[in-house]
Amino acid sequence: GLLGPCDVAEWAVGALLGEPDASAVVTELSDRSMLMIAGTDDTGQARFRLHDLLRDYACEELEGEPGLEVEAALSRVDDDWFQLASLASSALPRDPFFPSVSHGRAREVVPCARASRLTAEPQAWFAAERLNLLGVIDRTCAAGRYEFAARLALCQAGFERLRNRHDDGERSWRAIAEAAMVAGDPTASVQARFRLAAATVERGYAADAMELINECIAVFDRSEDLVSLTFALYWRSSCAWELELWHLSEPDARRGVALARKIGDRNAELICLGVLGRALGKLGYGEEAVAACELSLAIAVELGDESSESSALHNLAYVCTLADRCERAVRLCARCRELNRDIGDVRGEALSLGVLGDAYHGLGRYEDAVEAFSRALPIFRDHFIRRHHGLCLFKLGCAQQALGNHRQAAQHLTESVSVFRDLRLPTYEQRALRILNDCRLAAQG
C-alpha cells in the first residue's frame, strides 16, 4: 500500500527502499515469486505487482512497523511521485484556463538523468501512473496533507486537459476541498472547490457546477482576490453559455475582460475575450463576436502559447460559423487541427472537427458535414466528452436529415436525447425531440 494502489515500475520500489537502483531487489523478489510481472507500460517500463495474499500480509505487518520508519518511507515515495509528476508536467502545455502556478521545488529522489528518461514522453508517463497518483492524493488527504495533494493535483492538470480526464480532476479536488475544510483552511478549500467546479463543467455537467462557482465568486469578491475572481468569471460565463444563458454569459465575460486588463493578465484577457465572442455570437452580434475572438487570437500568438492559440482559433472559427463566414471557418479549422495534432490535444482535435462540420453545414455541404461529425464522434464518445458527444450526435442527425436520410438521422437524434437528459440540458433535449419527431414522420411518409 505504500507505493500505490496499482502496478508499479522499478523506480517506485527504489524510492520506497531509499535506493537509486532497485533492479537487484526487484529481480530477487521476482525470482522468488513475491513480485509478479504485470506487463509493460506506455513508457516501456516493466510493471510489477504483489500477489494479493502477499499484499494483504504485508499490510498487516506494516501496522506493526515503527511509525518513524513508515513515515520516512512514505516521505520518500511521495517526494518520488512529486518529482516525476512535476518534471512531466513541465513538458506539457499549461492549462490556460487557470492562473499560472508554480509546483514548488521537488526534492531529487530519482537521479536526475533517470527521471528525465522516465518522463521523456510525459503523456505516456501520466497515463501509466494516473491511478497511482490518484491513490497518493487520496492517501495524503486522509492524512491531512492536503497542501501536498493539491501540488500533486496541479501537476496533473495539463495531462487531464489533453486527455480529457476531468473525472480524475473532479475526484482529486473534491478530496482536497474536504480535507482542507476539515483542517479549518477555508482559503485552500475554496481554491479546491473552484477547481472542482471547473472539472464538473468540463465533464458536461454545467447545471451541477453553477451553484458552486457562484459560491467561489462570492468568496473571491469579498477577499478581493482579483486573479482568482477573473478566472472564476470566465468559468461562470462558460457555464452559463453551455446552459444557453447567453444573456448571463456576456456580462460576466465583459467583467472578466475588464478585470484581466486591470491586473495585467494577458492570458486571462484572451480567454475572457473568447467566451465573450461566443456569447455575442449567440446573441446575434456577429461582427463584435468576430472582433473579440480575433483580439483573443492576437494575444495568444503574442504570448506564444500553443494551447491558448488552439483555444482562440477554435473560438474564432466557431463565431465565424455564426456570422455566416463559413469559408473562413473551414480555413481556421485546418490551422486549429494542425496545431492540436502538434501538441497532442485529443479533445481539441475533436472540437475542431465539430466546428468544421458546422461550417460545412452552413455552406450546404451536408455530406462533408456528416464526414466531419462522424470523425469527431468516436473521439467524444471514447474520451467521455459528454456534452460534445451529445451535440455531435445532434448535429450529425441534422446533417443526415438535410440529406433526406431520416432513419439514420432519427437514430443519432435518439442517442443525443439520452445524453442531454443525463446532463440535465432540457433546452437541447427538447430541440432534439422536435427534430426527431419530424424525422420519424418523414420516414413513415
Tab-separated table of C-alpha atoms in Angstrom:
chain	number	residue	atom	x	y	z
A	1	GLY	CA	0.000	0.000	0.000
A	2	LEU	CA	2.981	2.385	0.350
A	3	LEU	CA	3.743	2.507	-3.351
A	4	GLY	CA	0.246	2.979	-4.693
A	5	PRO	CA	-2.914	1.008	-5.350
A	6	CYS	CA	-1.857	-0.409	-8.719
A	7	ASP	CA	1.045	-1.961	-10.582
A	8	VAL	CA	4.332	-0.126	-10.096
A	9	ALA	CA	7.553	0.356	-12.014
A	10	GLU	CA	11.015	-0.445	-10.667
A	11	TRP	CA	11.833	3.175	-9.824
A	12	ALA	CA	8.942	3.258	-7.323
A	13	VAL	CA	10.437	0.284	-5.461
A	14	GLY	CA	13.734	2.160	-5.312
A	15	ALA	CA	12.034	5.185	-3.788
A	16	LEU	CA	10.414	3.034	-1.110
A	17	LEU	CA	13.769	1.487	-0.199
A	18	GLY	CA	15.701	4.735	-0.466
A	19	GLU	CA	17.947	3.208	-3.144
A	20	PRO	CA	18.732	4.801	-6.537
A	21	ASP	CA	18.812	1.360	-8.197
A	22	ALA	CA	16.368	-1.357	-7.114
A	23	SER	CA	16.971	-3.736	-10.035
A	24	ALA	CA	18.708	-6.369	-7.906
A	25	VAL	CA	15.925	-6.317	-5.305
A	26	VAL	CA	13.191	-6.486	-7.939
A	27	THR	CA	14.940	-9.368	-9.709
A	28	GLU	CA	15.302	-11.344	-6.482
A	29	LEU	CA	11.704	-10.757	-5.461
A	30	SER	CA	10.513	-11.748	-8.932
A	31	ASP	CA	12.636	-14.927	-8.862
A	32	ARG	CA	11.049	-15.815	-5.526
A	33	SER	CA	7.553	-15.156	-6.959
A	34	MET	CA	6.984	-12.370	-4.429
A	35	LEU	CA	6.605	-9.872	-7.252
A	36	MET	CA	4.778	-10.691	-10.448
A	37	ILE	CA	5.473	-9.030	-13.769
A	38	ALA	CA	2.254	-7.322	-14.853
A	39	GLY	CA	3.337	-6.202	-18.313
A	40	THR	CA	4.971	-3.112	-19.784
A	41	ASP	CA	3.572	0.414	-19.594
A	42	ASP	CA	3.426	3.071	-22.318
A	43	THR	CA	6.872	4.378	-21.377
A	44	GLY	CA	8.448	0.950	-21.888
A	45	GLN	CA	8.922	0.259	-18.171
A	46	ALA	CA	8.120	-3.183	-16.752
A	47	ARG	CA	5.297	-3.136	-14.210
A	48	PHE	CA	5.188	-5.285	-11.090
A	49	ARG	CA	2.558	-6.241	-8.560
A	50	LEU	CA	2.430	-8.138	-5.295
A	51	HIS	CA	0.354	-11.296	-5.106
A	52	ASP	CA	-2.959	-10.384	-3.447
A	53	LEU	CA	-2.355	-12.629	-0.429
A	54	LEU	CA	1.175	-11.294	-0.025
A	55	ARG	CA	-0.108	-7.729	-0.250
A	56	ASP	CA	-2.668	-8.419	2.495
A	57	TYR	CA	0.060	-9.946	4.662
A	58	ALA	CA	2.395	-7.010	4.032
A	59	CYS	CA	-0.336	-4.546	5.025
A	60	GLU	CA	-0.880	-6.433	8.293
A	61	GLU	CA	2.859	-6.470	9.016
A	62	LEU	CA	3.091	-2.766	8.201
A	63	GLU	CA	0.822	-1.958	11.122
A	64	GLY	CA	3.481	-3.285	13.470
A	65	GLU	CA	6.350	-1.339	11.930
A	66	PRO	CA	7.811	1.628	13.858
A	67	GLY	CA	5.923	4.779	12.939
A	68	LEU	CA	9.041	6.775	12.123
A	69	GLU	CA	10.227	4.178	9.605
A	70	VAL	CA	6.843	4.124	7.877
A	71	GLU	CA	6.723	7.924	7.784
A	72	ALA	CA	10.234	8.063	6.301
A	73	ALA	CA	9.296	5.551	3.608
A	74	LEU	CA	6.097	7.423	2.799
A	75	SER	CA	8.011	10.692	2.603
A	76	ARG	CA	10.459	9.190	0.091
A	77	VAL	CA	7.663	7.741	-2.012
A	78	ASP	CA	5.694	10.983	-2.023
A	79	ASP	CA	8.773	13.000	-2.964
A	80	ASP	CA	9.348	10.486	-5.749
A	81	TRP	CA	5.843	10.887	-7.185
A	82	PHE	CA	6.024	14.662	-6.935
A	83	GLN	CA	9.467	14.895	-8.526
A	84	LEU	CA	8.443	12.901	-11.580
A	85	ALA	CA	4.961	14.436	-11.860
A	86	SER	CA	6.425	17.932	-11.700
A	87	LEU	CA	9.038	17.086	-14.330
A	88	ALA	CA	6.464	15.507	-16.666
A	89	SER	CA	4.080	18.431	-16.164
A	90	SER	CA	6.726	20.979	-17.126
A	91	ALA	CA	6.971	19.399	-20.596
A	92	LEU	CA	3.219	19.683	-21.308
A	93	PRO	CA	1.272	22.761	-22.432
A	94	ARG	CA	-0.024	24.663	-19.417
A	95	ASP	CA	-3.722	24.832	-18.719
A	96	PRO	CA	-4.624	28.320	-19.998
A	97	PHE	CA	-7.921	28.464	-18.115
A	98	PHE	CA	-6.362	28.949	-14.675
A	99	PRO	CA	-3.774	31.286	-13.189
A	100	SER	CA	-0.147	30.316	-13.699
A	101	VAL	CA	1.114	28.286	-10.751
A	102	SER	CA	4.478	27.099	-9.513
A	103	HIS	CA	4.599	23.495	-8.370
A	104	GLY	CA	7.408	24.309	-5.960
A	105	ARG	CA	10.857	22.785	-5.917
A	106	ALA	CA	10.833	18.997	-5.987
A	107	ARG	CA	13.364	17.117	-3.880
A	108	GLU	CA	15.524	14.818	-6.022
A	109	VAL	CA	14.818	11.201	-5.120
A	110	VAL	CA	15.149	9.600	-8.528
A	111	PRO	CA	18.529	10.523	-10.062
A	112	CYS	CA	18.062	13.437	-12.450
A	113	ALA	CA	19.167	11.631	-15.619
A	114	ARG	CA	16.913	8.671	-14.891
A	115	ALA	CA	13.963	10.901	-14.034
A	116	SER	CA	14.353	12.651	-17.380
A	117	ARG	CA	14.367	9.313	-19.204
A	118	LEU	CA	11.272	8.100	-17.352
A	119	THR	CA	9.286	11.240	-18.210
A	120	ALA	CA	10.658	11.749	-21.735
A	121	GLU	CA	7.120	11.095	-23.000
A	122	PRO	CA	5.116	12.964	-20.355
A	123	GLN	CA	1.631	11.976	-21.514
A	124	ALA	CA	2.679	8.321	-21.558
A	125	TRP	CA	4.107	8.632	-18.038
A	126	PHE	CA	0.939	10.207	-16.662
A	127	ALA	CA	-1.181	7.595	-18.436
A	128	ALA	CA	0.858	4.814	-16.820
A	129	GLU	CA	0.818	6.348	-13.326
A	130	ARG	CA	-2.543	8.151	-13.150
A	131	LEU	CA	-4.241	5.611	-10.860
A	132	ASN	CA	-1.262	5.528	-8.514
A	133	LEU	CA	-1.188	9.337	-8.431
A	134	LEU	CA	-4.884	9.414	-7.577
A	135	GLY	CA	-4.193	6.924	-4.810
A	136	VAL	CA	-1.419	9.112	-3.396
A	137	ILE	CA	-3.768	12.113	-3.381
A	138	ASP	CA	-6.438	10.103	-1.550
A	139	ARG	CA	-3.897	8.859	0.996
A	140	THR	CA	-2.311	12.241	1.693
A	141	CYS	CA	-5.720	13.920	2.007
A	142	ALA	CA	-6.770	11.272	4.526
A	143	ALA	CA	-3.583	12.051	6.470
A	144	GLY	CA	-4.367	15.781	6.462
A	145	ARG	CA	-1.616	16.595	3.949
A	146	TYR	CA	-3.993	18.342	1.557
A	147	GLU	CA	-1.427	21.006	0.576
A	148	PHE	CA	0.883	18.334	-0.828
A	149	ALA	CA	-2.104	16.664	-2.509
A	150	ALA	CA	-3.019	19.988	-4.144
A	151	ARG	CA	0.507	20.443	-5.509
A	152	LEU	CA	0.426	16.927	-6.935
A	153	ALA	CA	-3.038	17.508	-8.440
A	154	LEU	CA	-1.823	20.708	-10.105
A	155	CYS	CA	0.956	18.718	-11.772
A	156	GLN	CA	-1.681	16.558	-13.435
A	157	ALA	CA	-3.852	19.426	-14.743
A	158	GLY	CA	-2.179	19.675	-18.150
A	159	PHE	CA	-2.424	15.941	-18.780
A	160	GLU	CA	-6.050	15.827	-17.644
A	161	ARG	CA	-6.927	18.589	-20.074
A	162	LEU	CA	-5.132	16.989	-23.039
A	163	ARG	CA	-6.645	13.558	-22.371
A	164	ASN	CA	-9.976	14.843	-21.064
A	165	ARG	CA	-9.509	13.078	-17.721
A	166	HIS	CA	-11.563	15.693	-15.895
A	167	ASP	CA	-13.159	12.871	-13.936
A	168	ASP	CA	-9.756	12.429	-12.283
A	169	GLY	CA	-9.585	16.143	-11.517
A	170	GLU	CA	-13.090	16.099	-10.069
A	171	ARG	CA	-12.203	13.229	-7.755
A	172	SER	CA	-8.917	14.798	-6.620
A	173	TRP	CA	-10.202	18.310	-5.969
A	174	ARG	CA	-13.233	17.033	-4.081
A	175	ALA	CA	-10.950	15.103	-1.718
A	176	ILE	CA	-8.633	18.108	-1.321
A	177	ALA	CA	-11.527	20.510	-0.662
A	178	GLU	CA	-12.958	18.223	2.019
A	179	ALA	CA	-9.574	17.703	3.701
A	180	ALA	CA	-8.876	21.449	3.732
A	181	MET	CA	-12.299	22.153	5.234
A	182	VAL	CA	-11.744	19.547	7.962
A	183	ALA	CA	-8.398	21.214	8.731
A	184	GLY	CA	-10.088	24.617	9.031
A	185	ASP	CA	-8.385	26.120	5.978
A	186	PRO	CA	-11.147	27.949	4.057
A	187	THR	CA	-8.709	29.560	1.598
A	188	ALA	CA	-7.362	26.217	0.401
A	189	SER	CA	-10.865	24.766	0.429
A	190	VAL	CA	-12.359	27.445	-1.843
A	191	GLN	CA	-9.471	27.147	-4.303
A	192	ALA	CA	-10.029	23.397	-4.443
A	193	ARG	CA	-13.787	23.851	-4.840
A	194	PHE	CA	-13.130	26.271	-7.705
A	195	ARG	CA	-11.060	23.593	-9.465
A	196	LEU	CA	-13.774	21.049	-8.676
A	197	ALA	CA	-16.426	23.285	-10.241
A	198	ALA	CA	-14.356	23.750	-13.407
A	199	ALA	CA	-13.805	19.994	-13.714
A	200	THR	CA	-17.558	19.491	-13.353
A	201	VAL	CA	-18.194	21.960	-16.192
A	202	GLU	CA	-15.595	20.230	-18.354
A	203	ARG	CA	-17.343	16.903	-17.811
A	204	GLY	CA	-20.514	18.434	-19.246
A	205	TYR	CA	-22.433	18.930	-16.008
A	206	ALA	CA	-22.676	22.737	-16.133
A	207	ALA	CA	-26.018	22.686	-14.337
A	208	ASP	CA	-24.383	20.984	-11.348
A	209	ALA	CA	-21.429	23.394	-11.290
A	210	MET	CA	-23.190	26.766	-11.346
A	211	GLU	CA	-24.047	26.976	-7.636
A	212	LEU	CA	-20.500	26.030	-6.643
A	213	ILE	CA	-18.986	28.625	-8.985
A	214	ASN	CA	-21.340	31.262	-7.549
A	215	GLU	CA	-20.115	30.423	-4.038
A	216	CYS	CA	-16.471	30.698	-5.096
A	217	ILE	CA	-17.038	34.053	-6.825
A	218	ALA	CA	-18.698	35.418	-3.691
A	219	VAL	CA	-15.623	34.453	-1.637
A	220	PHE	CA	-13.161	35.868	-4.182
A	221	ASP	CA	-15.182	39.110	-4.327
A	222	ARG	CA	-15.139	39.520	-0.529
A	223	SER	CA	-11.441	38.724	-0.235
A	224	GLU	CA	-10.561	40.944	-3.222
A	225	ASP	CA	-8.630	38.094	-4.813
A	226	LEU	CA	-8.807	39.673	-8.261
A	227	VAL	CA	-6.775	36.999	-10.056
A	228	SER	CA	-8.978	34.129	-8.873
A	229	LEU	CA	-12.079	36.270	-9.414
A	230	THR	CA	-11.139	36.960	-13.041
A	231	PHE	CA	-10.714	33.295	-13.900
A	232	ALA	CA	-13.839	32.357	-11.940
A	233	LEU	CA	-15.821	34.880	-14.000
A	234	TYR	CA	-14.533	33.162	-17.124
A	235	TRP	CA	-15.781	29.814	-15.808
A	236	ARG	CA	-19.179	31.181	-14.784
A	237	SER	CA	-19.541	32.794	-18.198
A	238	SER	CA	-18.629	29.481	-19.860
A	239	CYS	CA	-21.033	27.623	-17.598
A	240	ALA	CA	-23.879	29.998	-18.476
A	241	TRP	CA	-23.010	29.726	-22.162
A	242	GLU	CA	-23.249	25.930	-22.075
A	243	LEU	CA	-26.659	26.259	-20.430
A	244	GLU	CA	-27.703	28.625	-23.267
A	245	LEU	CA	-27.996	31.519	-20.810
A	246	TRP	CA	-26.170	33.846	-23.168
A	247	HIS	CA	-27.607	36.991	-21.596
A	248	LEU	CA	-25.841	35.940	-18.360
A	249	SER	CA	-22.675	34.769	-20.071
A	250	GLU	CA	-21.992	38.091	-21.793
A	251	PRO	CA	-21.781	40.429	-18.730
A	252	ASP	CA	-19.541	38.015	-16.784
A	253	ALA	CA	-17.223	37.783	-19.794
A	254	ARG	CA	-17.097	41.580	-20.114
A	255	ARG	CA	-16.326	41.966	-16.421
A	256	GLY	CA	-13.637	39.305	-16.762
A	257	VAL	CA	-12.011	41.188	-19.655
A	258	ALA	CA	-12.040	44.436	-17.651
A	259	LEU	CA	-10.525	42.793	-14.567
A	260	ALA	CA	-7.897	40.984	-16.633
A	261	ARG	CA	-6.782	44.305	-18.087
A	262	LYS	CA	-6.772	45.876	-14.623
A	263	ILE	CA	-4.457	43.201	-13.184
A	264	GLY	CA	-2.411	42.983	-16.384
A	265	ASP	CA	-3.054	39.271	-17.005
A	266	ARG	CA	-2.950	38.800	-20.773
A	267	ASN	CA	-3.833	35.122	-20.573
A	268	ALA	CA	-6.967	35.861	-18.538
A	269	GLU	CA	-7.851	38.590	-21.012
A	270	LEU	CA	-7.646	36.288	-24.021
A	271	ILE	CA	-9.823	33.535	-22.523
A	272	CYS	CA	-12.453	36.051	-21.369
A	273	LEU	CA	-12.442	37.630	-24.834
A	274	GLY	CA	-13.011	34.166	-26.297
A	275	VAL	CA	-16.094	33.416	-24.224
A	276	LEU	CA	-17.317	36.985	-24.760
A	277	GLY	CA	-17.102	36.393	-28.510
A	278	ARG	CA	-19.077	33.157	-28.214
A	279	ALA	CA	-21.788	34.882	-26.162
A	280	LEU	CA	-22.010	37.823	-28.557
A	281	GLY	CA	-22.227	35.439	-31.495
A	282	LYS	CA	-25.173	33.632	-29.958
A	283	LEU	CA	-26.849	36.954	-29.115
A	284	GLY	CA	-26.674	37.933	-32.788
A	285	TYR	CA	-23.785	40.401	-32.699
A	286	GLY	CA	-21.680	38.672	-35.323
A	287	GLU	CA	-19.221	41.474	-36.110
A	288	GLU	CA	-18.491	42.174	-32.438
A	289	ALA	CA	-18.123	38.447	-31.810
A	290	VAL	CA	-15.541	38.037	-34.558
A	291	ALA	CA	-13.654	41.133	-33.380
A	292	ALA	CA	-13.455	39.838	-29.785
A	293	CYS	CA	-12.183	36.445	-30.899
A	294	GLU	CA	-9.674	37.987	-33.318
A	295	LEU	CA	-8.236	40.032	-30.447
A	296	SER	CA	-8.121	36.892	-28.298
A	297	LEU	CA	-6.155	35.082	-31.029
A	298	ALA	CA	-3.754	38.005	-31.448
A	299	ILE	CA	-2.939	37.911	-27.717
A	300	ALA	CA	-2.394	34.134	-27.837
A	301	VAL	CA	0.014	34.480	-30.757
A	302	GLU	CA	1.792	37.327	-28.957
A	303	LEU	CA	2.228	35.143	-25.847
A	304	GLY	CA	3.481	32.200	-27.923
A	305	ASP	CA	1.224	29.797	-26.019
A	306	GLU	CA	0.131	26.996	-28.357
A	307	SER	CA	-2.615	25.749	-26.043
A	308	SER	CA	-4.134	29.237	-25.822
A	309	GLU	CA	-3.732	29.709	-29.567
A	310	SER	CA	-5.605	26.467	-30.201
A	311	SER	CA	-8.489	27.589	-27.991
A	312	ALA	CA	-8.573	31.046	-29.601
A	313	LEU	CA	-8.577	29.576	-33.113
A	314	HIS	CA	-11.448	27.300	-32.144
A	315	ASN	CA	-13.490	30.212	-30.784
A	316	LEU	CA	-12.829	32.354	-33.854
A	317	ALA	CA	-13.795	29.540	-36.222
A	318	TYR	CA	-16.963	28.923	-34.228
A	319	VAL	CA	-18.148	32.544	-34.221
A	320	CYS	CA	-17.376	32.723	-37.941
A	321	THR	CA	-19.975	29.978	-38.454
A	322	LEU	CA	-22.460	32.110	-36.513
A	323	ALA	CA	-21.610	35.204	-38.571
A	324	ASP	CA	-22.042	33.460	-41.952
A	325	ARG	CA	-18.310	33.383	-42.596
A	326	CYS	CA	-18.188	29.642	-43.087
A	327	GLU	CA	-15.443	29.590	-45.730
A	328	ARG	CA	-13.137	31.358	-43.297
A	329	ALA	CA	-14.182	28.943	-40.567
A	330	VAL	CA	-13.071	25.995	-42.748
A	331	ARG	CA	-9.616	27.549	-43.147
A	332	LEU	CA	-9.327	28.316	-39.437
A	333	CYS	CA	-10.295	24.743	-38.552
A	334	ALA	CA	-7.473	23.414	-40.705
A	335	ARG	CA	-4.966	25.555	-38.770
A	336	CYS	CA	-6.508	24.562	-35.465
A	337	ARG	CA	-6.422	20.841	-36.212
A	338	GLU	CA	-2.771	21.020	-37.235
A	339	LEU	CA	-1.879	22.814	-34.017
A	340	ASN	CA	-3.832	20.316	-31.898
A	341	ARG	CA	-2.025	17.414	-33.525
A	342	ASP	CA	1.310	19.091	-32.773
A	343	ILE	CA	0.552	19.485	-29.056
A	344	GLY	CA	-1.257	16.141	-28.737
A	345	ASP	CA	-4.614	17.645	-27.743
A	346	VAL	CA	-7.163	14.917	-28.476
A	347	ARG	CA	-10.096	16.986	-27.244
A	348	GLY	CA	-9.022	19.974	-29.340
A	349	GLU	CA	-8.797	17.800	-32.454
A	350	ALA	CA	-12.371	16.625	-31.973
A	351	LEU	CA	-13.638	20.146	-31.266
A	352	SER	CA	-12.031	21.367	-34.487
A	353	LEU	CA	-13.785	18.626	-36.435
A	354	GLY	CA	-17.067	19.620	-34.801
A	355	VAL	CA	-16.753	23.258	-35.878
A	356	LEU	CA	-15.648	22.098	-39.324
A	357	GLY	CA	-18.924	20.168	-39.520
A	358	ASP	CA	-20.800	23.328	-38.512
A	359	ALA	CA	-19.050	25.272	-41.271
A	360	TYR	CA	-19.808	22.656	-43.926
A	361	HIS	CA	-23.431	22.550	-42.804
A	362	GLY	CA	-23.621	26.335	-43.107
A	363	LEU	CA	-22.267	26.060	-46.658
A	364	GLY	CA	-24.851	23.429	-47.568
A	365	ARG	CA	-22.127	20.794	-47.934
A	366	TYR	CA	-24.067	18.240	-45.900
A	367	GLU	CA	-22.097	15.151	-46.933
A	368	ASP	CA	-18.855	16.864	-45.843
A	369	ALA	CA	-20.579	17.843	-42.597
A	370	VAL	CA	-21.566	14.210	-41.984
A	371	GLU	CA	-17.971	13.117	-42.572
A	372	ALA	CA	-16.559	15.722	-40.155
A	373	PHE	CA	-19.082	14.942	-37.402
A	374	SER	CA	-18.578	11.196	-37.937
A	375	ARG	CA	-14.823	11.589	-37.404
A	376	ALA	CA	-15.336	13.654	-34.253
A	377	LEU	CA	-17.992	11.382	-32.756
A	378	PRO	CA	-15.813	8.426	-31.650
A	379	ILE	CA	-13.299	10.804	-30.051
A	380	PHE	CA	-16.018	12.483	-27.991
A	381	ARG	CA	-17.531	9.100	-27.126
A	382	ASP	CA	-14.320	7.258	-26.262
A	383	HIS	CA	-12.930	10.124	-24.175
A	384	PHE	CA	-16.216	10.716	-22.321
A	385	ILE	CA	-16.579	14.290	-23.584
A	386	ARG	CA	-20.242	14.071	-22.811
A	387	ARG	CA	-21.729	17.433	-23.800
A	388	HIS	CA	-19.927	17.489	-27.131
A	389	HIS	CA	-20.802	13.835	-27.660
A	390	GLY	CA	-24.466	14.782	-27.400
A	391	LEU	CA	-24.035	17.849	-29.610
A	392	CYS	CA	-22.160	15.857	-32.228
A	393	LEU	CA	-24.929	13.243	-32.332
A	394	PHE	CA	-27.499	16.018	-32.648
A	395	LYS	CA	-25.647	17.819	-35.437
A	396	LEU	CA	-24.954	14.561	-37.242
A	397	GLY	CA	-28.680	13.860	-37.110
A	398	CYS	CA	-29.449	17.314	-38.516
A	399	ALA	CA	-26.978	16.820	-41.376
A	400	GLN	CA	-28.467	13.421	-42.189
A	401	GLN	CA	-31.939	14.994	-42.126
A	402	ALA	CA	-30.770	17.616	-44.634
A	403	LEU	CA	-29.615	14.771	-46.906
A	404	GLY	CA	-33.001	13.064	-46.598
A	405	ASN	CA	-31.585	10.148	-44.571
A	406	HIS	CA	-34.377	10.296	-41.995
A	407	ARG	CA	-33.893	6.880	-40.403
A	408	GLN	CA	-30.186	7.493	-39.793
A	409	ALA	CA	-30.985	10.969	-38.539
A	410	ALA	CA	-33.537	9.569	-36.088
A	411	GLN	CA	-31.020	7.091	-34.712
A	412	HIS	CA	-28.455	9.833	-33.958
A	413	LEU	CA	-31.067	12.175	-32.525
A	414	THR	CA	-32.441	9.472	-30.235
A	415	GLU	CA	-28.963	8.896	-28.824
A	416	SER	CA	-28.451	12.646	-28.350
A	417	VAL	CA	-31.666	12.943	-26.323
A	418	SER	CA	-30.346	10.372	-23.855
A	419	VAL	CA	-27.090	12.300	-23.389
A	420	PHE	CA	-28.812	15.666	-22.959
A	421	ARG	CA	-31.218	14.187	-20.423
A	422	ASP	CA	-28.336	12.763	-18.398
A	423	LEU	CA	-26.531	16.127	-18.420
A	424	ARG	CA	-29.712	17.987	-17.429
A	425	LEU	CA	-29.769	20.146	-20.565
A	426	PRO	CA	-33.530	20.436	-21.201
A	427	THR	CA	-33.307	23.041	-23.981
A	428	TYR	CA	-31.043	20.803	-26.038
A	429	GLU	CA	-33.217	17.799	-25.239
A	430	GLN	CA	-36.431	19.485	-26.394
A	431	ARG	CA	-34.806	20.733	-29.590
A	432	ALA	CA	-33.573	17.240	-30.412
A	433	LEU	CA	-37.009	15.755	-29.677
A	434	ARG	CA	-38.711	18.187	-32.055
A	435	ILE	CA	-36.392	17.349	-34.934
A	436	LEU	CA	-36.578	13.653	-34.070
A	437	ASN	CA	-40.364	13.773	-34.398
A	438	ASP	CA	-40.030	15.423	-37.811
A	439	CYS	CA	-37.639	12.718	-38.946
A	440	ARG	CA	-39.891	9.914	-37.757
A	441	LEU	CA	-42.860	11.421	-39.597
A	442	ALA	CA	-40.779	11.818	-42.760
A	443	ALA	CA	-39.501	8.239	-42.512
A	444	GLN	CA	-43.098	6.972	-42.264
A	445	GLY	CA	-44.390	9.094	-45.048
